[in-house]
Coordinates of C-alpha atoms in Angstrom, one line a residue:
M1132 CA 99.8 115.1 72.3
E1133 CA 96.9 116.9 70.5
Q1134 CA 97.9 115.0 67.5
V1135 CA 97.5 111.6 69.1
F1136 CA 94.3 112.8 70.8
N1137 CA 92.8 113.9 67.4
H1138 CA 93.9 110.7 65.8
F1139 CA 92.2 108.6 68.7
K1140 CA 89.0 110.8 68.3
Q1141 CA 89.0 109.9 64.5
L1142 CA 89.4 106.2 65.3
A1143 CA 86.5 106.3 67.8
F1144 CA 84.5 108.2 65.2
E1145 CA 85.2 105.6 62.5
Q1146 CA 84.7 102.6 64.8
P1147 CA 82.4 103.7 67.6
Y1148 CA 81.7 100.1 68.9
P1149 CA 84.7 97.9 68.7
A1150 CA 84.0 94.2 68.6
I1151 CA 84.6 92.1 71.8
Q1152 CA 87.3 90.1 69.9
E1153 CA 89.3 93.4 69.5
R1154 CA 89.0 94.4 73.0
R1155 CA 89.9 91.0 74.3
R1156 CA 93.0 91.0 72.0
V1157 CA 94.3 94.2 73.6
L1158 CA 93.6 92.8 77.0
K1159 CA 95.7 89.6 76.1
Q1160 CA 98.4 91.7 74.7
L1161 CA 98.6 93.7 77.9
K1162 CA 98.9 90.5 80.0
K1163 CA 101.7 89.1 77.8
M1164 CA 103.5 92.3 78.0
L1165 CA 103.5 92.2 81.8
L1166 CA 104.6 88.6 82.1
K1167 CA 107.3 88.9 79.5
N1168 CA 108.8 92.1 81.0
E1169 CA 108.3 91.4 84.7
K1170 CA 112.0 91.6 85.5
S1171 CA 112.4 95.0 83.7
I1172 CA 109.4 96.4 85.4
I1173 CA 110.8 95.4 88.8
E1174 CA 114.2 96.9 88.0
A1175 CA 112.7 100.2 86.6
I1176 CA 110.5 100.8 89.7
N1177 CA 113.3 99.9 92.0
K1178 CA 115.5 102.5 90.3
D1179 CA 112.9 105.1 90.8
F1180 CA 112.5 104.5 94.4
S1181 CA 116.2 104.0 95.0
Y1182 CA 115.0 100.9 96.7
R1183 CA 111.5 99.1 96.2
E1184 CA 111.3 95.6 97.6
P1185 CA 110.9 93.4 94.5
F1186 CA 108.3 91.3 96.1
E1187 CA 106.1 94.3 96.9
T1188 CA 106.3 95.2 93.2
Q1189 CA 105.2 91.6 92.3
I1190 CA 102.5 91.2 94.9
A1191 CA 101.1 94.9 94.9
E1192 CA 101.5 95.7 91.3
I1193 CA 102.2 93.0 88.9
F1194 CA 99.9 90.3 90.4
P1195 CA 96.8 92.6 90.8
S1196 CA 97.4 94.0 87.2
I1197 CA 97.3 90.4 85.8
K1198 CA 94.4 89.6 87.9
T1199 CA 92.5 92.6 86.7
I1200 CA 93.3 91.8 83.1
Q1201 CA 92.0 88.3 83.6
H1202 CA 88.8 89.3 85.2
A1203 CA 88.0 91.7 82.5
Y1204 CA 88.8 89.2 79.6
S1205 CA 86.6 86.5 81.3
N1206 CA 83.6 88.7 81.9
I1207 CA 83.5 91.2 79.1
T1208 CA 80.9 89.2 77.2
S1209 CA 78.4 89.4 80.0
W1210 CA 79.3 92.9 80.8
I1211 CA 78.5 94.1 77.1
R1212 CA 75.2 92.4 76.8
P1213 CA 72.4 94.7 76.9
E1214 CA 70.4 94.8 80.3
K1215 CA 66.7 94.1 80.1
R1216 CA 64.6 96.5 82.2
K1217 CA 60.8 96.1 83.1
V1218 CA 58.2 98.2 81.3
S1219 CA 55.2 99.7 83.1
I1220 CA 51.9 97.8 82.4
W1221 CA 50.6 100.7 80.8
F1222 CA 53.4 100.6 78.0
K1223 CA 53.3 96.8 77.3
P1224 CA 54.1 94.8 75.2
A1225 CA 57.0 97.3 74.5
T1226 CA 60.4 96.4 75.8
A1227 CA 63.3 98.4 77.5
S1228 CA 66.9 97.8 77.8
I1229 CA 70.2 99.5 78.5
M1230 CA 73.0 99.3 76.1
Y1231 CA 76.6 100.1 77.2
Q1232 CA 78.3 102.2 74.5
P1233 CA 82.0 103.3 74.6
L1234 CA 82.5 106.9 75.3
G1235 CA 85.3 107.4 72.9
V1236 CA 88.7 108.7 74.2
V1237 CA 89.6 108.2 77.9
G1238 CA 92.4 110.2 79.7
V1239 CA 94.1 108.5 82.7
I1240 CA 96.5 110.4 85.0
V1241 CA 98.7 108.1 87.0
P1242 CA 100.4 108.9 90.3
W1243 CA 104.0 107.6 91.3
N1244 CA 103.2 105.4 94.3
Y1245 CA 102.1 102.4 92.4
P1246 CA 102.8 103.4 88.7
L1247 CA 102.0 100.0 87.2
Y1248 CA 98.8 98.9 88.9
L1249 CA 97.3 102.5 89.0
A1250 CA 97.9 102.6 85.2
I1251 CA 96.8 99.2 84.3
G1252 CA 93.5 99.2 86.4
P1253 CA 92.0 102.2 84.5
I1254 CA 93.4 101.0 81.2
V1255 CA 91.7 97.7 81.4
A1256 CA 88.4 99.1 82.5
A1257 CA 88.5 101.7 79.6
V1258 CA 89.6 99.1 76.9
A1259 CA 87.0 96.6 78.0
A1260 CA 84.4 99.3 77.5
G1261 CA 85.7 99.9 74.0
N1262 CA 87.6 103.1 74.5
R1263 CA 91.0 104.4 73.2
V1264 CA 93.1 105.4 76.1
M1265 CA 95.8 108.1 76.7
V1266 CA 97.8 107.7 79.8
K1267 CA 99.7 110.5 81.5
M1268 CA 102.5 108.9 83.6
S1269 CA 104.1 110.5 86.7
E1270 CA 107.3 112.5 86.2
F1271 CA 108.4 111.3 89.6
T1272 CA 109.0 107.6 88.3
P1273 CA 111.0 108.5 85.1
S1274 CA 112.6 105.1 84.6
F1275 CA 109.4 103.2 84.9
S1276 CA 107.4 105.7 83.0
Q1277 CA 109.7 105.5 80.0
L1278 CA 109.7 101.8 80.2
F1279 CA 105.9 101.7 80.2
A1280 CA 105.7 103.9 77.1
E1281 CA 108.2 101.6 75.3
L1282 CA 106.4 98.5 76.1
C1283 CA 103.0 99.7 75.2
N1284 CA 104.3 100.9 71.9
K1285 CA 106.0 97.6 71.2
H1286 CA 103.4 95.2 72.4
I1287 CA 99.9 96.8 72.1
A1288 CA 98.0 97.1 68.9
K1289 CA 98.3 100.6 67.4
G1290 CA 95.3 103.0 68.0
W1291 CA 94.4 101.8 71.5
I1292 CA 97.0 103.0 74.1
S1293 CA 99.2 106.0 74.1
V1294 CA 101.5 106.9 77.0
V1295 CA 102.4 110.6 77.6
N1296 CA 105.4 111.5 79.7
G1297 CA 106.3 115.0 81.0
D1298 CA 106.2 117.3 84.0
A1299 CA 103.5 119.2 85.7
E1300 CA 103.0 121.5 82.7
V1301 CA 102.4 118.6 80.5
A1302 CA 100.0 117.2 83.0
A1303 CA 98.1 120.4 83.1
H1304 CA 97.8 120.5 79.2
F1305 CA 96.8 116.8 79.3
S1306 CA 93.9 117.3 81.7
A1307 CA 92.7 120.3 79.5
L1308 CA 92.2 118.0 76.6
P1309 CA 88.4 117.5 75.8
F1310 CA 88.3 113.8 76.6
D1311 CA 85.2 111.8 77.0
H1312 CA 86.2 111.0 80.5
I1313 CA 89.1 111.5 82.8
L1314 CA 90.3 109.3 85.6
F1315 CA 92.8 110.9 88.1
T1316 CA 94.5 109.2 90.9
G1317 CA 96.5 111.4 93.4
S1318 CA 96.1 114.0 96.0
T1319 CA 93.1 116.0 96.7
D1320 CA 94.5 119.4 95.8
I1321 CA 95.8 118.2 92.3
G1322 CA 92.4 116.6 92.0
R1323 CA 90.7 119.9 92.3
R1324 CA 92.8 121.2 89.4
V1325 CA 92.2 118.5 87.0
M1326 CA 88.4 118.8 87.9
A1327 CA 88.5 122.5 87.2
A1328 CA 90.3 121.9 83.8
A1329 CA 87.9 119.2 82.9
S1330 CA 84.9 121.3 83.6
K1331 CA 85.8 123.6 80.9
N1332 CA 85.0 120.8 78.4
L1333 CA 82.2 119.3 80.6
T1334 CA 84.4 116.3 80.8
P1335 CA 83.1 113.8 83.4
V1336 CA 85.8 112.8 85.9
T1337 CA 86.5 109.9 88.3
L1338 CA 88.8 111.1 91.1
E1339 CA 90.6 108.5 93.2
L1340 CA 92.2 110.6 96.0
G1341 CA 93.2 109.7 99.5
G1342 CA 92.7 111.3 102.9
K1343 CA 93.3 110.1 106.4
S1344 CA 92.0 106.4 106.7
P1345 CA 91.3 105.3 110.3
T1346 CA 91.9 102.0 111.9
V1347 CA 90.2 100.6 114.9
I1348 CA 91.4 97.8 117.1
D1349 CA 88.6 96.6 119.4
E1350 CA 88.8 95.2 122.8
N1351 CA 88.0 91.6 121.9
Y1352 CA 90.4 91.2 118.9
P1353 CA 93.6 89.4 119.6
L1354 CA 96.3 92.2 119.8
E1355 CA 99.4 90.4 118.1
K1356 CA 97.2 89.3 115.2
A1357 CA 95.7 93.0 114.9
V1358 CA 99.2 94.5 114.8
E1359 CA 100.4 92.1 112.1
K1360 CA 97.5 93.0 110.0
L1361 CA 97.9 96.8 110.8
L1362 CA 101.7 97.0 110.1
F1363 CA 101.3 94.8 106.8
G1364 CA 98.9 97.6 105.5
K1365 CA 100.8 100.4 107.1
L1366 CA 104.3 99.6 106.0
L1367 CA 103.7 98.2 102.6
N1368 CA 105.6 100.5 100.2
S1369 CA 106.9 102.3 103.3
G1370 CA 103.3 103.8 103.9
Q1371 CA 103.2 105.5 100.4
T1372 CA 99.8 104.0 99.8
C1373 CA 96.5 106.0 99.4
L1374 CA 94.8 103.2 101.5
A1375 CA 97.4 103.0 104.1
P1376 CA 96.1 103.1 107.8
D1377 CA 96.6 106.8 108.5
Y1378 CA 95.7 107.0 112.2
L1379 CA 94.7 104.3 114.8
F1380 CA 92.2 103.8 117.6
V1381 CA 93.2 101.1 120.1
H1382 CA 91.1 100.0 123.0
K1383 CA 92.6 101.1 126.3
S1384 CA 92.8 97.3 127.4
H1385 CA 95.5 96.9 125.0
Q1386 CA 97.5 100.2 126.0
E1387 CA 100.2 98.6 128.2
S1388 CA 101.2 96.0 125.5
F1389 CA 100.5 97.8 122.3
V1390 CA 103.8 99.5 121.7
D1391 CA 106.0 96.4 122.6
S1392 CA 103.7 94.5 120.2
C1393 CA 104.2 96.8 117.4
Q1394 CA 108.0 96.9 117.9
S1395 CA 108.2 93.1 118.0
V1396 CA 106.0 92.6 114.8
A1397 CA 107.9 95.4 112.8
R1398 CA 111.4 93.9 113.8
R1399 CA 110.2 90.4 112.8
F1400 CA 108.8 91.8 109.5
Y1401 CA 111.9 93.8 108.6
P1402 CA 114.8 92.3 110.4
N1403 CA 117.2 93.7 107.8
W1404 CA 115.3 96.8 106.8
K1405 CA 118.3 98.8 105.8
R1406 CA 119.4 96.3 103.2
S1407 CA 116.1 94.5 102.0
N1408 CA 112.5 94.2 102.2
Y1409 CA 111.7 97.7 103.4
T1410 CA 111.0 100.3 100.5
A1411 CA 112.5 103.7 100.4
M1412 CA 110.6 107.1 99.9
I1413 CA 110.2 108.0 96.4
N1414 CA 112.3 111.1 96.5
N1415 CA 114.0 113.7 98.7
K1416 CA 110.9 115.9 98.6
Q1417 CA 108.7 113.2 100.1
W1418 CA 111.4 112.1 102.7
E1419 CA 111.7 115.8 103.8
R1420 CA 108.0 116.3 103.9
H1421 CA 107.6 113.3 106.1
Q1422 CA 110.4 114.3 108.3
T1423 CA 108.6 117.8 108.7
L1424 CA 105.6 116.0 110.0
L1425 CA 107.5 114.1 112.6
D1426 CA 109.4 117.3 113.7
D1427 CA 106.2 119.3 114.0
A1428 CA 104.6 116.7 116.1
K1429 CA 107.6 116.4 118.4
E1430 CA 107.7 120.2 118.9
K1431 CA 104.0 120.1 119.8
G1432 CA 104.2 117.5 122.4
A1433 CA 103.9 114.2 120.7
D1434 CA 105.9 111.2 121.8
L1435 CA 107.7 109.5 118.9
V1436 CA 108.3 105.8 119.4
P1437 CA 110.5 104.1 116.7
L1438 CA 109.6 100.6 115.8
F1439 CA 113.1 99.5 114.5
R1440 CA 116.0 99.1 117.0
D1441 CA 118.1 101.3 114.7
S1442 CA 116.0 104.3 114.0
E1443 CA 118.6 106.2 112.0
T1444 CA 117.6 106.8 108.4
T1445 CA 119.7 105.4 105.5
G1446 CA 119.4 106.9 102.1
R1447 CA 115.7 107.7 101.7
K1448 CA 114.7 104.8 103.9
Q1449 CA 112.5 106.2 106.7
P1450 CA 112.2 104.0 109.6
P1451 CA 108.6 103.8 111.1
H1452 CA 107.4 105.5 114.3
L1453 CA 104.2 105.5 116.4
V1454 CA 103.1 109.1 117.3
L1455 CA 101.6 109.0 120.7
A1456 CA 99.7 112.0 122.4
A1457 CA 99.0 113.4 119.0
S1458 CA 96.6 116.4 118.7
D1459 CA 94.6 118.0 115.9
D1460 CA 96.8 121.0 115.8
M1461 CA 99.7 118.9 114.5
L1462 CA 100.4 118.7 110.8
I1463 CA 100.5 114.9 110.9
M1464 CA 96.8 114.8 112.0
Q1465 CA 95.9 117.6 109.4
Q1466 CA 97.6 116.0 106.3
E1467 CA 97.6 112.6 104.6
I1468 CA 100.8 111.2 105.9
F1469 CA 101.8 109.0 102.9
G1470 CA 104.7 107.5 104.9
P1471 CA 105.4 105.0 107.7
S1472 CA 104.5 107.0 110.8
L1473 CA 101.1 106.3 112.7
P1474 CA 99.3 108.5 115.3
V1475 CA 97.8 106.3 117.9
F1476 CA 94.9 107.2 120.2
F1477 CA 93.5 104.9 123.0
F1478 CA 89.8 104.8 123.4
D1479 CA 87.3 103.6 126.0
S1480 CA 84.0 104.0 124.2
I1481 CA 83.1 103.3 120.6
D1482 CA 81.0 106.6 120.8
D1483 CA 84.2 108.6 121.0
V1484 CA 85.8 106.7 118.1
I1485 CA 82.7 107.3 115.9
K1486 CA 82.4 110.9 116.9
S1487 CA 86.1 111.5 116.0
I1488 CA 85.8 109.9 112.5
K1489 CA 82.6 111.7 111.6
Q1490 CA 84.2 115.1 112.5
R1491 CA 86.9 114.5 109.8
P1492 CA 86.8 114.8 106.1
R1493 CA 85.3 111.4 104.7
P1494 CA 88.3 109.0 104.1
L1495 CA 89.1 106.6 101.3
A1496 CA 89.0 103.6 103.7
L1497 CA 88.2 102.4 107.1
Y1498 CA 89.6 99.4 108.8
L1499 CA 88.0 97.5 111.8
L1500 CA 89.7 94.8 113.7
S1501 CA 86.8 93.6 115.8
N1502 CA 84.6 90.6 116.6
N1503 CA 82.0 92.8 118.1
K1504 CA 78.9 92.7 115.9
D1505 CA 77.4 95.8 117.6
N1506 CA 80.5 97.9 117.0
Y1507 CA 80.7 96.7 113.5
Q1508 CA 77.1 97.6 112.8
R1509 CA 77.5 100.9 114.2
L1510 CA 80.7 101.8 112.3
M1511 CA 79.2 100.6 109.0
T1512 CA 76.0 102.8 109.4
E1513 CA 77.3 105.8 111.2
T1514 CA 80.5 106.6 109.4
H1515 CA 81.4 107.2 105.7
S1516 CA 84.4 106.0 103.9
G1517 CA 85.0 105.0 100.3
G1518 CA 85.5 101.3 101.2
V1519 CA 86.0 99.1 104.2
T1520 CA 88.2 96.1 105.0
V1521 CA 87.1 94.2 108.3
N1522 CA 89.6 92.1 110.2
D1523 CA 92.3 93.1 107.9
T1524 CA 93.7 96.1 106.1
I1525 CA 93.7 97.4 102.4
L1526 CA 92.6 94.0 100.8
H1527 CA 89.2 95.4 99.6
V1528 CA 91.0 97.2 96.8
S1529 CA 92.0 93.7 95.4
Q1530 CA 88.5 92.4 94.9
E1531 CA 87.5 92.8 91.2
N1532 CA 83.8 92.4 92.1
L1533 CA 83.9 95.3 94.6
P1534 CA 83.8 98.9 93.3
F1535 CA 86.7 101.0 94.3
G1536 CA 86.6 104.7 95.0
G1537 CA 86.3 107.5 97.5
V1538 CA 83.5 109.6 98.9
G1539 CA 83.6 113.3 99.3
P1540 CA 87.2 114.7 99.6
S1541 CA 88.5 111.1 99.1
G1542 CA 87.3 111.0 95.5
M1543 CA 84.2 110.6 93.4
G1544 CA 83.1 107.8 91.1
H1545 CA 84.2 104.1 91.0
Y1546 CA 86.1 101.7 88.9
H1547 CA 87.3 97.9 89.1
G1548 CA 85.4 95.2 87.5
I1549 CA 81.9 95.8 86.2
E1550 CA 81.9 99.2 87.8
G1551 CA 84.9 100.2 85.8
F1552 CA 83.4 99.0 82.6
K1553 CA 80.3 101.1 83.4
T1554 CA 82.2 104.2 84.4
F1555 CA 83.9 104.3 81.0
S1556 CA 80.5 103.5 79.1
H1557 CA 77.4 105.5 78.3
A1558 CA 74.4 103.7 79.6
K1559 CA 72.1 104.2 76.7
S1560 CA 68.4 103.7 77.5
I1561 CA 66.5 102.0 74.7
F1562 CA 62.7 101.7 74.7
K1563 CA 61.4 99.6 71.8
Q1564 CA 57.7 100.1 70.9
S1565 CA 55.6 97.1 69.9
R1566 CA 53.5 96.8 66.8
F1567 CA 50.5 96.6 69.1
A1568 CA 51.2 99.8 70.8
S1569 CA 48.4 101.2 73.1
S1570 CA 49.8 104.8 73.2
K1571 CA 47.4 105.9 70.4
L1572 CA 44.7 105.7 73.2
I1573 CA 46.3 109.0 74.4
Y1574 CA 46.7 110.9 71.2
P1575 CA 44.6 114.0 70.6
P1576 CA 41.9 114.9 70.2
Y1577 CA 41.2 114.0 73.8
G1578 CA 37.8 112.6 74.5
K1579 CA 36.0 110.5 77.0
L1580 CA 38.1 107.5 76.4
S1581 CA 41.3 109.5 77.0
K1582 CA 40.1 110.9 80.4
L1583 CA 38.8 107.5 81.3
L1584 CA 42.2 105.9 80.6
Y1585 CA 44.0 108.7 82.6
R1586 CA 41.8 108.0 85.7
L1587 CA 42.8 104.3 85.5
M1588 CA 46.4 105.2 85.0
R1589 CA 46.4 107.7 87.9
G1590 CA 44.7 105.5 90.3
R1591 CA 43.2 106.8 93.5

């Protein structure tokens, strides 16, 4: 690992500003690699999960990865162009600009839940910015992690991307390397460790974490439509999504029909959930962790409502549940769920919803299903979250022209699109003096003219 790192540092030293053509060549190779090996990628991820619905891998991993590559490939010429900035009248006719310079070598730590997309996204941004990239894959997706290493080694030009595999000890060693920037996606607890290790080298970090993302279904929004959007975002990848709705506020006017609507939609979405469409939990540890959350909630008085007719688990497939009458002393309201269960609260006043959201750590996302402009405005201005999708769920992550990231405990920094390019670049300020500079008027020795000029510059 150190040998590869040192090699990449030397390459960055020798070629500190790779040409656009080189960067685009690597992006083109990445796209070709994904298209050519789509079947193998699907099979490897399926093996790691024991069952991952193939279409979910296509629509939530392969498609956004290709879309991200295409967006960077098409826009890199404009991103790399220096930005002109205004110069104060007192310094004209000088000029000012910002040049985006590659940082050097970037480290990316990838989680297990979307092992392709959450590797490709940071890689694309870092390469577009002209950096060499080392990627630590998750040990919980061994089949895909090994395949990804082999594919990058085979298809990508040497000296640009290196894939590292190994356990938690390897990850700790990886995060301690003196990278020029580290991007970590994963839990808040591990994020703290990565940040602590990086701080010893004064390495800047981007942390993409998670938290408990709330959803609000308002009084005036059609319930069936709201439930479809809610369960699409919640049950995708069996809830193993950092952006998944984590707890729900439903207006009391929907209380009587809400559970029936959820059961109807869930059964329509996944009529043969034991055999197809519905993804399994990644491993026994995660399955047991989720079961512990449900058992704890039931012991403390929650009402667990299954959404499928057959609520018996099969293999590592965990059927979804609504958790009614949840309370803050339950583990399911204290931890990010990362599974298919959903605590539900019925509200009468938007004031109560806003107060509850504000009392909790700032989440990665907020979802509002509402046609009420006042409620929209209040939630946007009075609550904090990394991002928002209105009248749908999770889709803001797929917009390349929107920065993606958390706030507070849900993360720091942004990437995607031009924000990703800037994250992995140094914004170098450049002031270029004119031949007709007026700055000599303030050179010493200071006389009457200097003092007169100061009074003019200062103003009243």
